[in-house]
CSV table of C-alpha atoms in Angstrom, one decimal:
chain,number,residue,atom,x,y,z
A,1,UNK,CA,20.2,-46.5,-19.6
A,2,UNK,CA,18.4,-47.4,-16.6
A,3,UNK,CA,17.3,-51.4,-16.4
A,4,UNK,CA,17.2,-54.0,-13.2
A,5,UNK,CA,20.5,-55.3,-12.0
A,6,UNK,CA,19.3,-58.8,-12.6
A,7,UNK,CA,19.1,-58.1,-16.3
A,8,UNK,CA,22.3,-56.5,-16.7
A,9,UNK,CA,24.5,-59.4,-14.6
A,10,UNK,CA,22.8,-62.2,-16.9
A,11,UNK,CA,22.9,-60.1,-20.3
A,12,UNK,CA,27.0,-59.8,-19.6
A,13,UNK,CA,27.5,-63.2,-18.4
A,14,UNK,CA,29.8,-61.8,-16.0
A,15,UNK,CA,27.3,-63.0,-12.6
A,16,UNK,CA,27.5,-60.7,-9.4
A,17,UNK,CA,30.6,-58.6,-10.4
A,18,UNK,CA,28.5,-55.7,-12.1
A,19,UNK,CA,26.5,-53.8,-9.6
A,20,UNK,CA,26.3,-50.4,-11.5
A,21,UNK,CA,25.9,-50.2,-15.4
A,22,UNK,CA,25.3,-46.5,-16.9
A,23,UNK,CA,25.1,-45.5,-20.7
A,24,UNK,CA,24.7,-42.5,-22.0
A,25,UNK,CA,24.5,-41.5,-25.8
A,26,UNK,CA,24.9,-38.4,-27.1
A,27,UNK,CA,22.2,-37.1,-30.1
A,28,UNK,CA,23.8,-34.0,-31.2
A,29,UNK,CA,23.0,-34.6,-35.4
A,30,UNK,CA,19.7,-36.1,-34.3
A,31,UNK,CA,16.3,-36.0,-31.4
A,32,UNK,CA,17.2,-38.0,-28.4
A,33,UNK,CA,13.9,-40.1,-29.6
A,34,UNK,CA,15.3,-41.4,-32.3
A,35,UNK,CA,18.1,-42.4,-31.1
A,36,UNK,CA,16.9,-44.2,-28.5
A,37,UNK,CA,14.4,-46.1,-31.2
A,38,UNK,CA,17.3,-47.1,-32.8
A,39,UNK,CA,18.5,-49.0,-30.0
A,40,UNK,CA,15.4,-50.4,-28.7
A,41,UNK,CA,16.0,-54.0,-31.1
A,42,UNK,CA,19.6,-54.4,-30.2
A,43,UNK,CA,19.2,-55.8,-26.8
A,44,UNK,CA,16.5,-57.9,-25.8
A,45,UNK,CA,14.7,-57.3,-22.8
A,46,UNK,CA,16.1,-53.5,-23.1
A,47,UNK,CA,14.3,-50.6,-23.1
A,48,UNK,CA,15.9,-47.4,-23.9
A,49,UNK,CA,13.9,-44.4,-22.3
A,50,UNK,CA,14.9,-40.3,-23.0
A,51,UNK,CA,15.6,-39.0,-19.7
A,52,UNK,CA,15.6,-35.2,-21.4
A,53,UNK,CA,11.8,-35.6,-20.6
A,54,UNK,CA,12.3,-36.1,-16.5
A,55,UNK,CA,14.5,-33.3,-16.6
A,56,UNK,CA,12.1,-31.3,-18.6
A,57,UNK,CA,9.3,-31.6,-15.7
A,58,UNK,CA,11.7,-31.0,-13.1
A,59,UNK,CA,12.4,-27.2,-14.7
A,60,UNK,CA,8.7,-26.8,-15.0
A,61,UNK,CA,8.1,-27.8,-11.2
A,62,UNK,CA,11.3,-25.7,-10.5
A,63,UNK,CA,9.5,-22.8,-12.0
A,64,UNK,CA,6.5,-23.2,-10.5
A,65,UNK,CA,8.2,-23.4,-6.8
A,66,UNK,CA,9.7,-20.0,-7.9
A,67,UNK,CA,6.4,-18.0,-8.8
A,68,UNK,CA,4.7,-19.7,-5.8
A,69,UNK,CA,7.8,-18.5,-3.1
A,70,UNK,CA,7.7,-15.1,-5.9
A,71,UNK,CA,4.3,-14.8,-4.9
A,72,UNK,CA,4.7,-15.4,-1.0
A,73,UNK,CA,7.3,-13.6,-1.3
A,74,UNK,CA,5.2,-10.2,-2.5
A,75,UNK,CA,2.2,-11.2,-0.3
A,76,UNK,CA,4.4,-11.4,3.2
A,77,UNK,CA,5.8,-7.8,1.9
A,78,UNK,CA,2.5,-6.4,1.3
A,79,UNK,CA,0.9,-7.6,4.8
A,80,UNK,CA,4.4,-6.2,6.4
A,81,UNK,CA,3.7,-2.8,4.7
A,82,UNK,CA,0.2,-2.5,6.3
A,83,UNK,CA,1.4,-3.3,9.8
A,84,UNK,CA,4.3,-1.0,9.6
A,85,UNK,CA,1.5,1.5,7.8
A,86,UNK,CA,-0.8,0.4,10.7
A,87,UNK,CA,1.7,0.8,13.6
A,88,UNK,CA,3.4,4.3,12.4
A,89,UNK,CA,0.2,5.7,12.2
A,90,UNK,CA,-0.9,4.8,15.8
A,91,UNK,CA,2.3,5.9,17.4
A,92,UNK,CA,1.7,9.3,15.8
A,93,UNK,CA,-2.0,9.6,16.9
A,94,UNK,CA,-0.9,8.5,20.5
A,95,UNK,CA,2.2,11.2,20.3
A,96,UNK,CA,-0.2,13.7,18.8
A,97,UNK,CA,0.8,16.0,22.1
A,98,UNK,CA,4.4,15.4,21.8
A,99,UNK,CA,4.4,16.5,18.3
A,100,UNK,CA,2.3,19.4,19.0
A,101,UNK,CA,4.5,20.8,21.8
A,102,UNK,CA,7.4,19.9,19.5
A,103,UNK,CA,6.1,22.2,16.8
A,104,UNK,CA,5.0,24.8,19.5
A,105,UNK,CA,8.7,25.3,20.4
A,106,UNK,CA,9.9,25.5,17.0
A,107,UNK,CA,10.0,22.2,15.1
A,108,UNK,CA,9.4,22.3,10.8
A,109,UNK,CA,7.3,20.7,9.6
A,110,UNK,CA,9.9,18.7,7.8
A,111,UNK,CA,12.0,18.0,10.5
A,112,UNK,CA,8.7,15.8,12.4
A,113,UNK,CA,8.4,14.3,8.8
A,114,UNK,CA,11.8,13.4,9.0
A,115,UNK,CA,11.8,11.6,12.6
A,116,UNK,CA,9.1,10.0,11.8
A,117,UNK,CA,10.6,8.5,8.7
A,118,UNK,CA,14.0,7.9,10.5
A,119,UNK,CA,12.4,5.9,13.3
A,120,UNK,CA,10.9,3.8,10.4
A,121,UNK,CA,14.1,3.1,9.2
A,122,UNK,CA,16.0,2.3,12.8
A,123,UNK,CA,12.8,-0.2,12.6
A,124,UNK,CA,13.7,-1.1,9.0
A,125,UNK,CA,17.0,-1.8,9.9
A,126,UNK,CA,17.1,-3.6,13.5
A,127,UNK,CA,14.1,-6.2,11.7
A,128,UNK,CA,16.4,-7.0,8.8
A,129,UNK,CA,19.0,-7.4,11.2
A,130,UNK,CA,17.0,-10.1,13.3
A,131,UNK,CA,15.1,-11.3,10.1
A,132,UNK,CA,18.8,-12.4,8.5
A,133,UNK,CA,19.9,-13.8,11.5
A,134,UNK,CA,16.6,-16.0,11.7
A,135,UNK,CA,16.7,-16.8,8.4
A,136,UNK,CA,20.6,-18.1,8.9
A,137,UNK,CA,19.5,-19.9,11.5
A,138,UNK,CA,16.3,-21.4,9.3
A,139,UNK,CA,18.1,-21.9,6.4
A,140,UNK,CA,21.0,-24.1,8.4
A,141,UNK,CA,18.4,-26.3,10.1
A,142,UNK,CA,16.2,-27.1,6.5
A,143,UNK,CA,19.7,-27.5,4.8
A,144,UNK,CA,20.9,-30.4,7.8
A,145,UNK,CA,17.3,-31.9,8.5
A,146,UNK,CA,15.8,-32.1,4.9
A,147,UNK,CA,18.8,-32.3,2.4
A,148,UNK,CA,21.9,-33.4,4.8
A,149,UNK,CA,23.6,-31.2,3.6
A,150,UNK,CA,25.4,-27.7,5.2
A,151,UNK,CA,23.2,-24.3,3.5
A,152,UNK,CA,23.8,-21.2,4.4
A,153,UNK,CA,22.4,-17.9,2.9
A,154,UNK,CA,24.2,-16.1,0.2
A,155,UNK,CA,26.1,-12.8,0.7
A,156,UNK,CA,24.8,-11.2,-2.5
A,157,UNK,CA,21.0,-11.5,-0.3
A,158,UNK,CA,21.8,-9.7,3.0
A,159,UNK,CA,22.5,-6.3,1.0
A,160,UNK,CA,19.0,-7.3,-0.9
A,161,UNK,CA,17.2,-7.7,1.8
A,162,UNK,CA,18.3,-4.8,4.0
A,163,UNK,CA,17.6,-2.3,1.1
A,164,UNK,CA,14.0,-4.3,0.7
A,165,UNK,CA,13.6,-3.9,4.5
A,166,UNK,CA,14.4,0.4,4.3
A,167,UNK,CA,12.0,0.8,1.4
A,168,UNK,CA,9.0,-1.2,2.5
A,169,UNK,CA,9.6,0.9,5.7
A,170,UNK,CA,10.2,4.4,4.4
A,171,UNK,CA,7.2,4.2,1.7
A,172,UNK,CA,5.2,2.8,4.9
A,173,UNK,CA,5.9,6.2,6.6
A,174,UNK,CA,5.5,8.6,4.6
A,175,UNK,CA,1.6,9.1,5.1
A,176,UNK,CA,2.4,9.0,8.7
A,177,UNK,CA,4.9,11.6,8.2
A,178,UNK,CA,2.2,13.8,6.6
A,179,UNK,CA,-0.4,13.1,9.4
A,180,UNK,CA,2.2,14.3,11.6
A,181,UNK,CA,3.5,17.2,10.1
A,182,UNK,CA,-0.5,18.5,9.8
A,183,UNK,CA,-1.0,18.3,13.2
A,184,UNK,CA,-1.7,21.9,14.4
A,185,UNK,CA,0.1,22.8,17.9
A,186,UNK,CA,-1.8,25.0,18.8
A,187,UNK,CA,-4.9,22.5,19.2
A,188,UNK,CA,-2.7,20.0,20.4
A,189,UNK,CA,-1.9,22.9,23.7
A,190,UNK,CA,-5.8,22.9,24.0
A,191,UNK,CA,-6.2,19.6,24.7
A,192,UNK,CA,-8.7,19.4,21.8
């Protein structure tokens, strides 16, 4: 029961000694509504109100703020992808040589695939190592400055996000890997 102050110290008589007044009922045999009909008429000037309502919108908008940071969540993963994708596939055009002389003196083709994937994952790993420490840092300062109160992330996440971090990076390498396991040493010798 929520109702002004004012009210509630002149309905009890009792002047300034009540400062707080809560009262809940419980409606287990029957809706919250009609319970609160019921006690509409026996205090004047008292309006009961369902508060089930206000907590119902506030799992909706809860729900919402979780698909929207879902959603973020997938589109920063998708742009990370195409850089990684982006940036793998430049460093094997502009070590096109390298690889070639690597090849010429021996090198599978499955063991360039395989460095090129492994440096992908050193990557992988050292930016979920700084992205955690960030977000330590980020979640601290939004826990103090917007909800005074201490945050900090949750232990179950770090293994989560390191795991996210190796496959977004290995599944961004593998066409790399291919590019660079094509590349023919002998043209690479050439200068061609």
């Amino acid at each position: 029961m929520i109702a002004p102050l004012t009210d509630v110290q002149s309905l009890s008589k009792s002047g300034n000694r009540i400062s707080y007044l809560r009262v809940s009922a419980l409606t287990d045999s029957e809706p919250a509504e009609k319970t609160a009909a019921r006690l509409s008429g026996l205090i004047d000037g008292v309006r009961p109100e369902v508060v089930g309502s206000v907590a119902s919108a506030e799992d909706n908008l809860l729900g919402k703020v979780q698909l929207l940071l879902a959603l973020l969540t997938a589109c920063v993963a998708g742009m990370s992808a195409l850089g990684l994708f982006s940036m793998l596939g430049a460093s094997v055009l502009e070590r096109t040589g390298e690889i070639g002389l690597v090849k010429a003196i021996g090198a599978s083709n499955g063991s360039v695939s395989r460095q090129i994937v492994a440096e992908a994952a050193v990557l992988a790993v050292a930016g979920a190592a700084l992205g955690l420490l960030a977000g330590a840092g980020i979640v601290r300062l939004i826990g103090n400055s917007v909800f005074g109160v201490s945050m900090s992330l949750t232990i179950g996440a770090v293994p989560v996000a390191v795991a996210s971090c190796l496959l977004l990076a290995i599944s961004a390498s593998l066409a790399a890997a291919r590019r660079a396991a094509r590349i023919d040493p002998a043209i690479c010798l050439r200068g061609e």
